Short mmCIF file of C-alpha atoms and ligand atoms in Angstrom, two decimals:
data_model
loop_
_atom_site.label_atom_id
_atom_site.label_comp_id
_atom_site.label_asym_id
_atom_site.label_seq_id
_atom_site.Cartn_x
_atom_site.Cartn_y
_atom_site.Cartn_z
CA MET J 1 -56.36 -31.28 -10.93
CA HIS J 2 -59.27 -31.67 -13.35
CA THR J 3 -58.45 -32.48 -16.99
CA PHE J 4 -60.48 -31.10 -19.90
CA SER J 5 -61.03 -34.12 -22.12
CA HIS J 6 -63.15 -32.82 -25.00
CA ARG J 7 -61.91 -33.07 -28.55
CA HIS J 8 -64.78 -30.99 -29.95
CA PHE J 9 -66.99 -28.38 -28.33
CA ILE J 10 -70.38 -28.74 -29.95
CA SER J 11 -72.91 -28.61 -27.16
CA ALA J 12 -73.19 -27.00 -23.73
CA TYR J 13 -74.42 -30.37 -22.45
CA GLN J 14 -70.90 -31.76 -22.93
CA LEU J 15 -69.42 -29.71 -20.12
CA SER J 16 -69.37 -30.70 -16.46
CA ARG J 17 -69.30 -28.10 -13.71
CA GLU J 18 -65.56 -28.87 -13.28
CA ASP J 19 -64.94 -28.27 -17.02
CA MET J 20 -66.61 -24.88 -16.68
CA LEU J 21 -64.74 -23.83 -13.56
CA LEU J 22 -61.45 -24.89 -15.19
CA THR J 23 -62.30 -22.84 -18.30
CA PHE J 24 -63.15 -19.87 -16.05
CA ARG J 25 -59.79 -20.17 -14.23
CA HIS J 26 -57.91 -19.91 -17.52
CA ALA J 27 -60.26 -17.20 -18.80
CA THR J 28 -59.57 -15.13 -15.66
CA GLU J 29 -55.82 -15.27 -16.38
CA TYR J 30 -56.36 -14.43 -20.03
CA LEU J 31 -58.56 -11.48 -19.09
CA ASP J 32 -55.66 -10.09 -17.00
CA PHE J 33 -53.40 -10.61 -20.00
CA LEU J 34 -55.87 -8.76 -22.27
CA HIS J 35 -55.84 -5.87 -19.79
CA SER J 36 -52.02 -5.78 -19.76
CA SER J 37 -49.78 -4.13 -22.32
CA ASP J 38 -48.65 -7.54 -23.71
CA ARG J 39 -50.19 -8.23 -27.10
CA LYS J 40 -49.34 -11.84 -27.82
CA LYS J 41 -48.81 -15.22 -26.18
CA ASP J 42 -47.50 -18.39 -27.80
CA ASP J 43 -49.86 -20.96 -26.22
CA LEU J 44 -51.24 -21.83 -29.68
CA SER J 45 -48.03 -21.43 -31.62
CA GLY J 46 -47.99 -23.84 -34.59
CA VAL J 47 -51.74 -24.53 -34.26
CA SER J 48 -53.78 -23.98 -37.40
CA VAL J 49 -57.26 -22.53 -36.86
CA VAL J 50 -59.87 -22.03 -39.58
CA LEU J 51 -62.93 -19.82 -39.10
CA ALA J 52 -65.73 -21.07 -41.34
CA PHE J 53 -68.80 -18.87 -41.01
CA PHE J 54 -71.68 -19.95 -43.23
CA GLU J 55 -73.99 -17.47 -41.50
CA ASN J 56 -73.63 -13.78 -40.58
CA SER J 57 -71.72 -12.81 -37.49
CA THR J 58 -70.01 -9.76 -36.05
CA ARG J 59 -69.07 -10.38 -32.42
CA THR J 60 -68.51 -14.13 -32.45
CA ARG J 61 -66.29 -14.19 -35.53
CA VAL J 62 -64.12 -11.26 -34.48
CA SER J 63 -63.95 -12.58 -30.93
CA PHE J 64 -62.70 -16.03 -32.02
CA GLU J 65 -60.25 -14.46 -34.46
CA ILE J 66 -58.76 -12.15 -31.83
CA ALA J 67 -58.66 -14.99 -29.28
CA ALA J 68 -56.77 -17.33 -31.64
CA LYS J 69 -54.38 -14.61 -32.85
CA ARG J 70 -53.55 -13.38 -29.34
CA LEU J 71 -52.50 -16.96 -28.56
CA GLY J 72 -50.21 -17.10 -31.59
CA ALA J 73 -52.28 -19.49 -33.76
CA GLU J 74 -52.20 -19.41 -37.58
CA VAL J 75 -55.70 -18.17 -38.42
CA THR J 76 -57.45 -18.48 -41.78
CA SER J 77 -60.94 -17.17 -42.50
CA PHE J 78 -63.38 -18.70 -44.86
CA GLN J 79 -66.32 -16.78 -46.33
CA SER J 80 -69.09 -19.04 -47.56
CA ALA J 81 -70.32 -16.60 -50.23
CA ALA J 82 -66.89 -16.63 -51.88
CA SER J 83 -66.46 -20.40 -51.59
CA SER J 84 -67.39 -23.47 -53.63
CA VAL J 85 -70.48 -23.91 -51.44
CA SER J 86 -72.11 -21.47 -53.85
CA LYS J 87 -71.12 -23.90 -56.67
CA GLY J 88 -73.02 -26.78 -55.12
CA GLU J 89 -70.34 -28.47 -53.02
CA THR J 90 -71.65 -30.34 -49.97
CA LEU J 91 -70.78 -29.20 -46.47
CA LEU J 92 -68.97 -32.48 -45.81
CA ASP J 93 -66.82 -32.14 -48.96
CA THR J 94 -66.01 -28.54 -48.16
CA ILE J 95 -64.89 -29.44 -44.65
CA LEU J 96 -62.93 -32.53 -45.79
CA ASN J 97 -61.05 -30.32 -48.25
CA ILE J 98 -60.28 -27.72 -45.60
CA GLU J 99 -59.11 -30.46 -43.26
CA ALA J 100 -56.84 -32.00 -45.92
CA MET J 101 -54.84 -28.79 -45.54
CA LYS J 102 -53.97 -29.93 -42.01
CA VAL J 103 -56.26 -27.83 -39.92
CA ASP J 104 -56.16 -28.44 -36.17
CA ILE J 105 -59.24 -26.52 -35.05
CA LEU J 106 -62.27 -25.66 -37.16
CA ILE J 107 -64.56 -22.97 -35.73
CA MET J 108 -67.82 -23.07 -37.62
CA ARG J 109 -71.15 -21.26 -37.68
CA HIS J 110 -73.86 -22.84 -39.78
CA LEU J 111 -77.49 -22.16 -40.60
CA TYR J 112 -78.52 -25.76 -39.95
CA SER J 113 -79.16 -27.11 -36.49
CA GLY J 114 -76.99 -30.15 -35.95
CA ALA J 115 -74.40 -29.33 -38.66
CA HIS J 116 -71.46 -29.74 -36.24
CA GLU J 117 -72.74 -32.97 -34.78
CA PHE J 118 -73.16 -34.28 -38.31
CA LEU J 119 -69.56 -33.46 -39.20
CA ALA J 120 -68.09 -34.76 -35.98
CA THR J 121 -69.88 -38.09 -36.29
CA ARG J 122 -69.83 -38.57 -40.08
CA HIS J 123 -66.44 -37.50 -41.27
CA GLY J 124 -64.68 -40.11 -39.09
CA TYR J 125 -61.18 -41.26 -39.84
CA PRO J 126 -61.04 -42.49 -43.44
CA ASN J 127 -57.60 -43.96 -44.23
CA GLY J 128 -56.42 -43.28 -40.70
CA ARG J 129 -56.60 -39.51 -41.21
CA VAL J 130 -56.62 -37.56 -37.96
CA MET J 131 -59.64 -35.37 -37.65
CA GLY J 132 -59.44 -31.77 -36.51
CA SER J 133 -61.38 -30.40 -33.55
CA ILE J 134 -64.70 -28.72 -34.23
CA ILE J 135 -65.99 -25.77 -32.21
CA ASN J 136 -69.60 -24.71 -32.55
CA ALA J 137 -69.96 -20.96 -33.11
CA GLY J 138 -73.74 -21.33 -33.56
CA ASP J 139 -75.84 -23.92 -35.39
CA GLY J 140 -79.22 -22.70 -36.58
CA GLN J 141 -81.61 -22.39 -33.69
CA HIS J 142 -79.97 -25.24 -31.80
CA GLU J 143 -76.94 -24.15 -29.73
CA HIS J 144 -74.31 -21.46 -29.27
CA PRO J 145 -72.23 -22.98 -26.48
CA THR J 146 -69.37 -20.46 -26.35
CA GLN J 147 -71.94 -17.64 -25.96
CA GLY J 148 -73.46 -19.58 -23.06
CA LEU J 149 -70.02 -20.00 -21.49
CA LEU J 150 -69.14 -16.34 -21.80
CA ASP J 151 -72.50 -15.32 -20.34
CA ALA J 152 -71.90 -17.63 -17.39
CA PHE J 153 -68.31 -16.36 -16.99
CA THR J 154 -69.52 -12.75 -16.96
CA ILE J 155 -72.00 -13.48 -14.17
CA TYR J 156 -69.47 -15.68 -12.34
CA GLN J 157 -66.91 -12.89 -12.38
CA LYS J 158 -69.42 -10.38 -11.09
CA PHE J 159 -71.22 -12.43 -8.45
CA GLY J 160 -69.33 -15.70 -8.02
CA ALA J 161 -66.14 -16.66 -6.22
CA ALA J 162 -64.13 -14.62 -8.71
CA GLY J 163 -66.24 -11.47 -8.15
CA ASN J 164 -67.98 -10.30 -4.98
CA GLY J 165 -68.10 -13.92 -3.77
CA PHE J 166 -71.84 -13.69 -3.28
CA TYR J 167 -72.19 -17.14 -4.82
CA SER J 168 -69.11 -18.98 -3.61
CA ASP J 169 -70.21 -22.40 -4.89
CA GLY J 170 -70.40 -21.95 -8.70
CA LEU J 171 -73.58 -19.91 -9.16
CA LYS J 172 -75.64 -21.88 -6.63
CA GLY J 173 -78.75 -19.88 -5.69
CA LEU J 174 -78.46 -17.28 -8.46
CA LYS J 175 -81.83 -16.52 -10.05
CA TYR J 176 -81.31 -16.18 -13.77
CA CYS J 177 -84.00 -15.43 -16.34
CA LEU J 178 -83.82 -15.49 -20.15
CA VAL J 179 -86.28 -13.04 -21.67
CA GLY J 180 -87.88 -12.94 -25.11
CA ASP J 181 -87.73 -15.28 -28.09
CA ILE J 182 -86.61 -18.49 -26.37
CA ARG J 183 -88.02 -20.73 -29.10
CA HIS J 184 -85.67 -19.59 -31.87
CA SER J 185 -82.70 -18.80 -29.66
CA ARG J 186 -79.58 -20.98 -29.76
CA VAL J 187 -78.20 -18.74 -27.00
CA ALA J 188 -81.05 -19.81 -24.68
CA ARG J 189 -80.52 -23.50 -25.54
CA SER J 190 -76.90 -23.31 -24.46
CA ASN J 191 -77.43 -20.96 -21.50
CA ILE J 192 -80.01 -23.16 -19.80
CA PRO J 193 -77.83 -26.28 -19.24
CA LEU J 194 -74.71 -24.26 -18.42
CA PHE J 195 -76.34 -22.11 -15.75
CA LYS J 196 -78.15 -25.11 -14.30
CA ALA J 197 -74.92 -27.10 -14.08
CA LEU J 198 -73.40 -24.19 -12.14
CA GLY J 199 -76.26 -24.38 -9.65
CA ALA J 200 -78.34 -21.38 -10.77
CA GLU J 201 -82.14 -21.42 -10.78
CA VAL J 202 -83.18 -20.74 -14.37
CA ALA J 203 -86.41 -19.19 -15.67
CA VAL J 204 -87.67 -17.97 -19.03
CA CYS J 205 -90.05 -15.10 -19.76
CA GLY J 206 -91.82 -14.41 -23.04
CA PRO J 207 -94.99 -15.00 -25.01
CA GLY J 208 -96.22 -18.61 -25.18
CA THR J 209 -95.80 -18.57 -28.95
CA LEU J 210 -92.07 -17.90 -28.53
CA MET J 211 -91.50 -20.76 -26.07
CA PRO J 212 -89.92 -24.03 -27.24
CA PRO J 213 -92.24 -27.03 -27.51
CA ASP J 214 -89.99 -28.99 -25.11
CA LEU J 215 -90.12 -26.34 -22.37
CA ASP J 216 -91.09 -28.86 -19.67
CA ALA J 217 -88.09 -31.04 -20.45
CA LEU J 218 -85.77 -28.05 -20.01
CA GLY J 219 -86.71 -27.82 -16.33
CA VAL J 220 -87.07 -24.06 -16.13
CA ARG J 221 -89.64 -21.77 -14.53
CA LEU J 222 -91.90 -19.67 -16.74
CA PHE J 223 -92.95 -16.03 -16.32
CA ASN J 224 -95.64 -14.47 -18.48
CA HIS J 225 -94.78 -10.83 -17.84
CA ILE J 226 -91.51 -8.95 -17.54
CA ASP J 227 -92.56 -7.36 -14.21
CA GLU J 228 -92.74 -10.84 -12.62
CA ALA J 229 -89.34 -11.81 -14.04
CA VAL J 230 -87.75 -8.59 -12.74
CA GLU J 231 -89.22 -9.18 -9.28
CA TRP J 232 -87.78 -12.72 -9.15
CA ALA J 233 -84.40 -12.50 -10.93
CA ASP J 234 -80.89 -11.44 -9.96
CA ALA J 235 -79.88 -11.29 -13.63
CA LEU J 236 -81.80 -11.10 -16.91
CA ASN J 237 -80.40 -12.24 -20.26
CA VAL J 238 -82.48 -10.36 -22.82
CA LEU J 239 -82.79 -11.84 -26.32
CA ARG J 240 -83.87 -10.23 -29.55
CA ILE J 241 -86.79 -11.53 -31.61
CA GLN J 242 -85.25 -13.77 -34.29
CA HIS J 243 -87.40 -12.55 -37.21
CA GLU J 244 -85.23 -14.45 -39.68
CA ARG J 245 -86.07 -17.77 -38.03
CA MET J 246 -89.79 -17.36 -37.43
CA GLU J 247 -92.99 -17.64 -39.38
CA GLN J 248 -95.27 -14.64 -39.36
CA GLY J 249 -97.80 -13.98 -36.64
CA LEU J 250 -96.12 -15.31 -33.49
CA ILE J 251 -96.56 -11.99 -31.70
CA PRO J 252 -99.67 -9.77 -32.02
CA THR J 253 -97.87 -6.44 -32.49
CA LEU J 254 -94.45 -5.13 -31.56
CA ARG J 255 -96.11 -2.51 -29.30
CA GLU J 256 -97.78 -5.22 -27.25
CA TYR J 257 -94.58 -7.26 -27.12
CA ILE J 258 -92.66 -4.25 -25.81
CA SER J 259 -95.30 -3.48 -23.24
CA CYS J 260 -95.37 -7.05 -21.82
CA PHE J 261 -91.76 -8.19 -22.28
CA GLY J 262 -89.50 -5.16 -22.90
CA VAL J 263 -87.01 -4.29 -20.15
CA LYS J 264 -87.45 -0.65 -19.20
CA ARG J 265 -85.65 2.02 -17.20
CA LYS J 266 -88.37 1.77 -14.54
CA HIS J 267 -87.35 -1.86 -13.93
CA LEU J 268 -83.78 -0.83 -13.14
CA GLN J 269 -85.03 1.94 -10.85
CA HIS J 270 -87.26 -0.57 -9.10
CA LYS J 271 -84.39 -3.07 -8.71
CA PRO J 272 -81.01 -1.30 -8.87
CA GLN J 273 -79.02 -4.50 -8.19
CA LEU J 274 -80.50 -6.31 -11.23
CA ALA J 275 -77.84 -7.28 -13.80
CA ILE J 276 -78.71 -7.08 -17.51
CA LEU J 277 -77.09 -9.24 -20.17
CA HIS J 278 -77.70 -9.40 -23.91
CA PRO J 279 -75.78 -11.52 -26.44
CA GLY J 280 -76.19 -8.89 -29.18
CA PRO J 281 -77.17 -7.72 -31.68
CA ILE J 282 -79.40 -5.40 -29.64
CA ASN J 283 -82.62 -4.06 -31.11
CA ARG J 284 -82.74 -0.86 -29.07
CA GLY J 285 -86.27 0.18 -28.15
CA ILE J 286 -87.69 -3.34 -28.59
CA GLU J 287 -86.43 -5.97 -26.15
CA LEU J 288 -84.90 -3.22 -24.03
CA GLU J 289 -85.15 0.54 -23.81
CA SER J 290 -82.04 2.17 -25.20
CA ASP J 291 -81.13 3.60 -21.76
CA VAL J 292 -81.16 0.12 -20.27
CA ALA J 293 -78.43 -1.06 -22.66
CA ASP J 294 -76.19 1.79 -21.50
CA ALA J 295 -77.06 1.73 -17.80
CA ALA J 296 -74.56 0.89 -15.05
CA GLN J 297 -76.40 -2.43 -14.48
CA SER J 298 -75.80 -3.46 -18.10
CA LEU J 299 -73.03 -6.06 -18.53
CA ILE J 300 -73.36 -6.14 -22.31
CA LEU J 301 -69.88 -4.86 -23.17
CA SER J 302 -68.41 -6.84 -20.29
CA GLN J 303 -69.80 -9.95 -21.99
CA VAL J 304 -68.06 -9.02 -25.24
CA GLU J 305 -64.77 -8.42 -23.43
CA ARG J 306 -64.99 -11.69 -21.51
CA GLY J 307 -65.95 -13.53 -24.68
CA VAL J 308 -62.40 -13.17 -26.00
CA ALA J 309 -60.93 -14.49 -22.72
CA VAL J 310 -63.34 -17.46 -22.61
CA ARG J 311 -62.59 -18.37 -26.22
CA MET J 312 -58.84 -18.14 -25.55
CA ALA J 313 -59.30 -20.52 -22.61
CA LEU J 314 -61.34 -22.96 -24.65
CA LEU J 315 -58.91 -22.95 -27.60
CA LYS J 316 -56.01 -23.59 -25.25
CA LEU J 317 -57.80 -26.47 -23.47
CA ILE J 318 -58.81 -28.10 -26.76
CA ALA J 319 -55.34 -27.67 -28.27
CA GLU J 320 -53.74 -29.16 -25.14
CA ASN J 321 -56.11 -32.08 -25.25
CA ARG J 322 -55.16 -32.75 -28.87
CA THR J 323 -51.47 -33.02 -28.02
CA ARG J 324 -52.21 -35.33 -25.07
CA LYS J 325 -53.89 -37.89 -27.32
C1 NCD Q 401 -76.42 -14.36 -31.28
C2 NCD Q 401 -76.32 -15.39 -32.39
O1 NCD Q 401 -75.89 -15.10 -33.49
O2 NCD Q 401 -76.67 -16.50 -32.07
N1 NCD Q 401 -75.45 -13.41 -31.22
C3 NCD Q 401 -74.16 -13.71 -30.92
O3 NCD Q 401 -73.59 -14.67 -31.40
N2 NCD Q 401 -73.53 -12.91 -30.06
C4 NCD Q 401 -77.79 -13.95 -30.99
C5 NCD Q 401 -78.65 -13.41 -32.09
O4 NCD Q 401 -78.45 -13.60 -33.27
O5 NCD Q 401 -79.64 -12.79 -31.72
#
């Protein structure tokens, strides 16, 4: 039986295929539990979880909070606007203070790429203090590994061994394409290694100006028009344009962007078996036509539902690992 040996979950690159399949096994059980009339389990009883979101979030924050509460954890939320961060305290001091209150698991979202790595490597073990586990709920434009995991779990449940069994060996052979603003997307940066580790073929589609400079190193295929991506892919993960993270002028006009990269009703009619994912928040009428978000092929709300189950699985595996050590 495979053992999950990670103290922190900061990057998708940490996980092996076996780690993912183990997480999916637990997530499948938790999804059944979420569909049942039982409201609470005690797998995380006595575990203290702090949600520290230094950047806006709707889905991810609520999803982690529900996941931790359904497992019986003690959950505390921390709003950065109401905290001493606004009085000039450093991130490291803020986190050391939170940890001094005996926190087991810190779930953090931060504006800066690499914030979690910095904390995990810098705030070592002064005076023999035991450090809590850190889970990355999004760091700048770097990574969002639990979003990547829940996207992979959603596809795995639909097409993999747990679903119609079409891909019985992980997601080997699945053709998966991320569409849109890849350059500023932490979701894309976590999706790419996770889907590749599960055996999928991964592509990206979007304007050259919204591609990351290290595209070659990522080992993905590139499409320059949505029609080509639709023709090739079994599933599309459609991303919004991250206006808040980009300089002006990376796309000519929104109309041209929509025409070349927007997913439209006609694409679903052309390829009825195509699955559509989106991490949210959706900008209806831009990256996808409103009808596409609500179509039968859209897995968008399935992703949200499975997100809770995946986060429950991850919290349980990390908490178990802490007690083993
Ligand atoms: C994403 C995020 O915040 O990284 N959403 C999410 O967590 N579900 C994607 C985005 O902001 O576009």
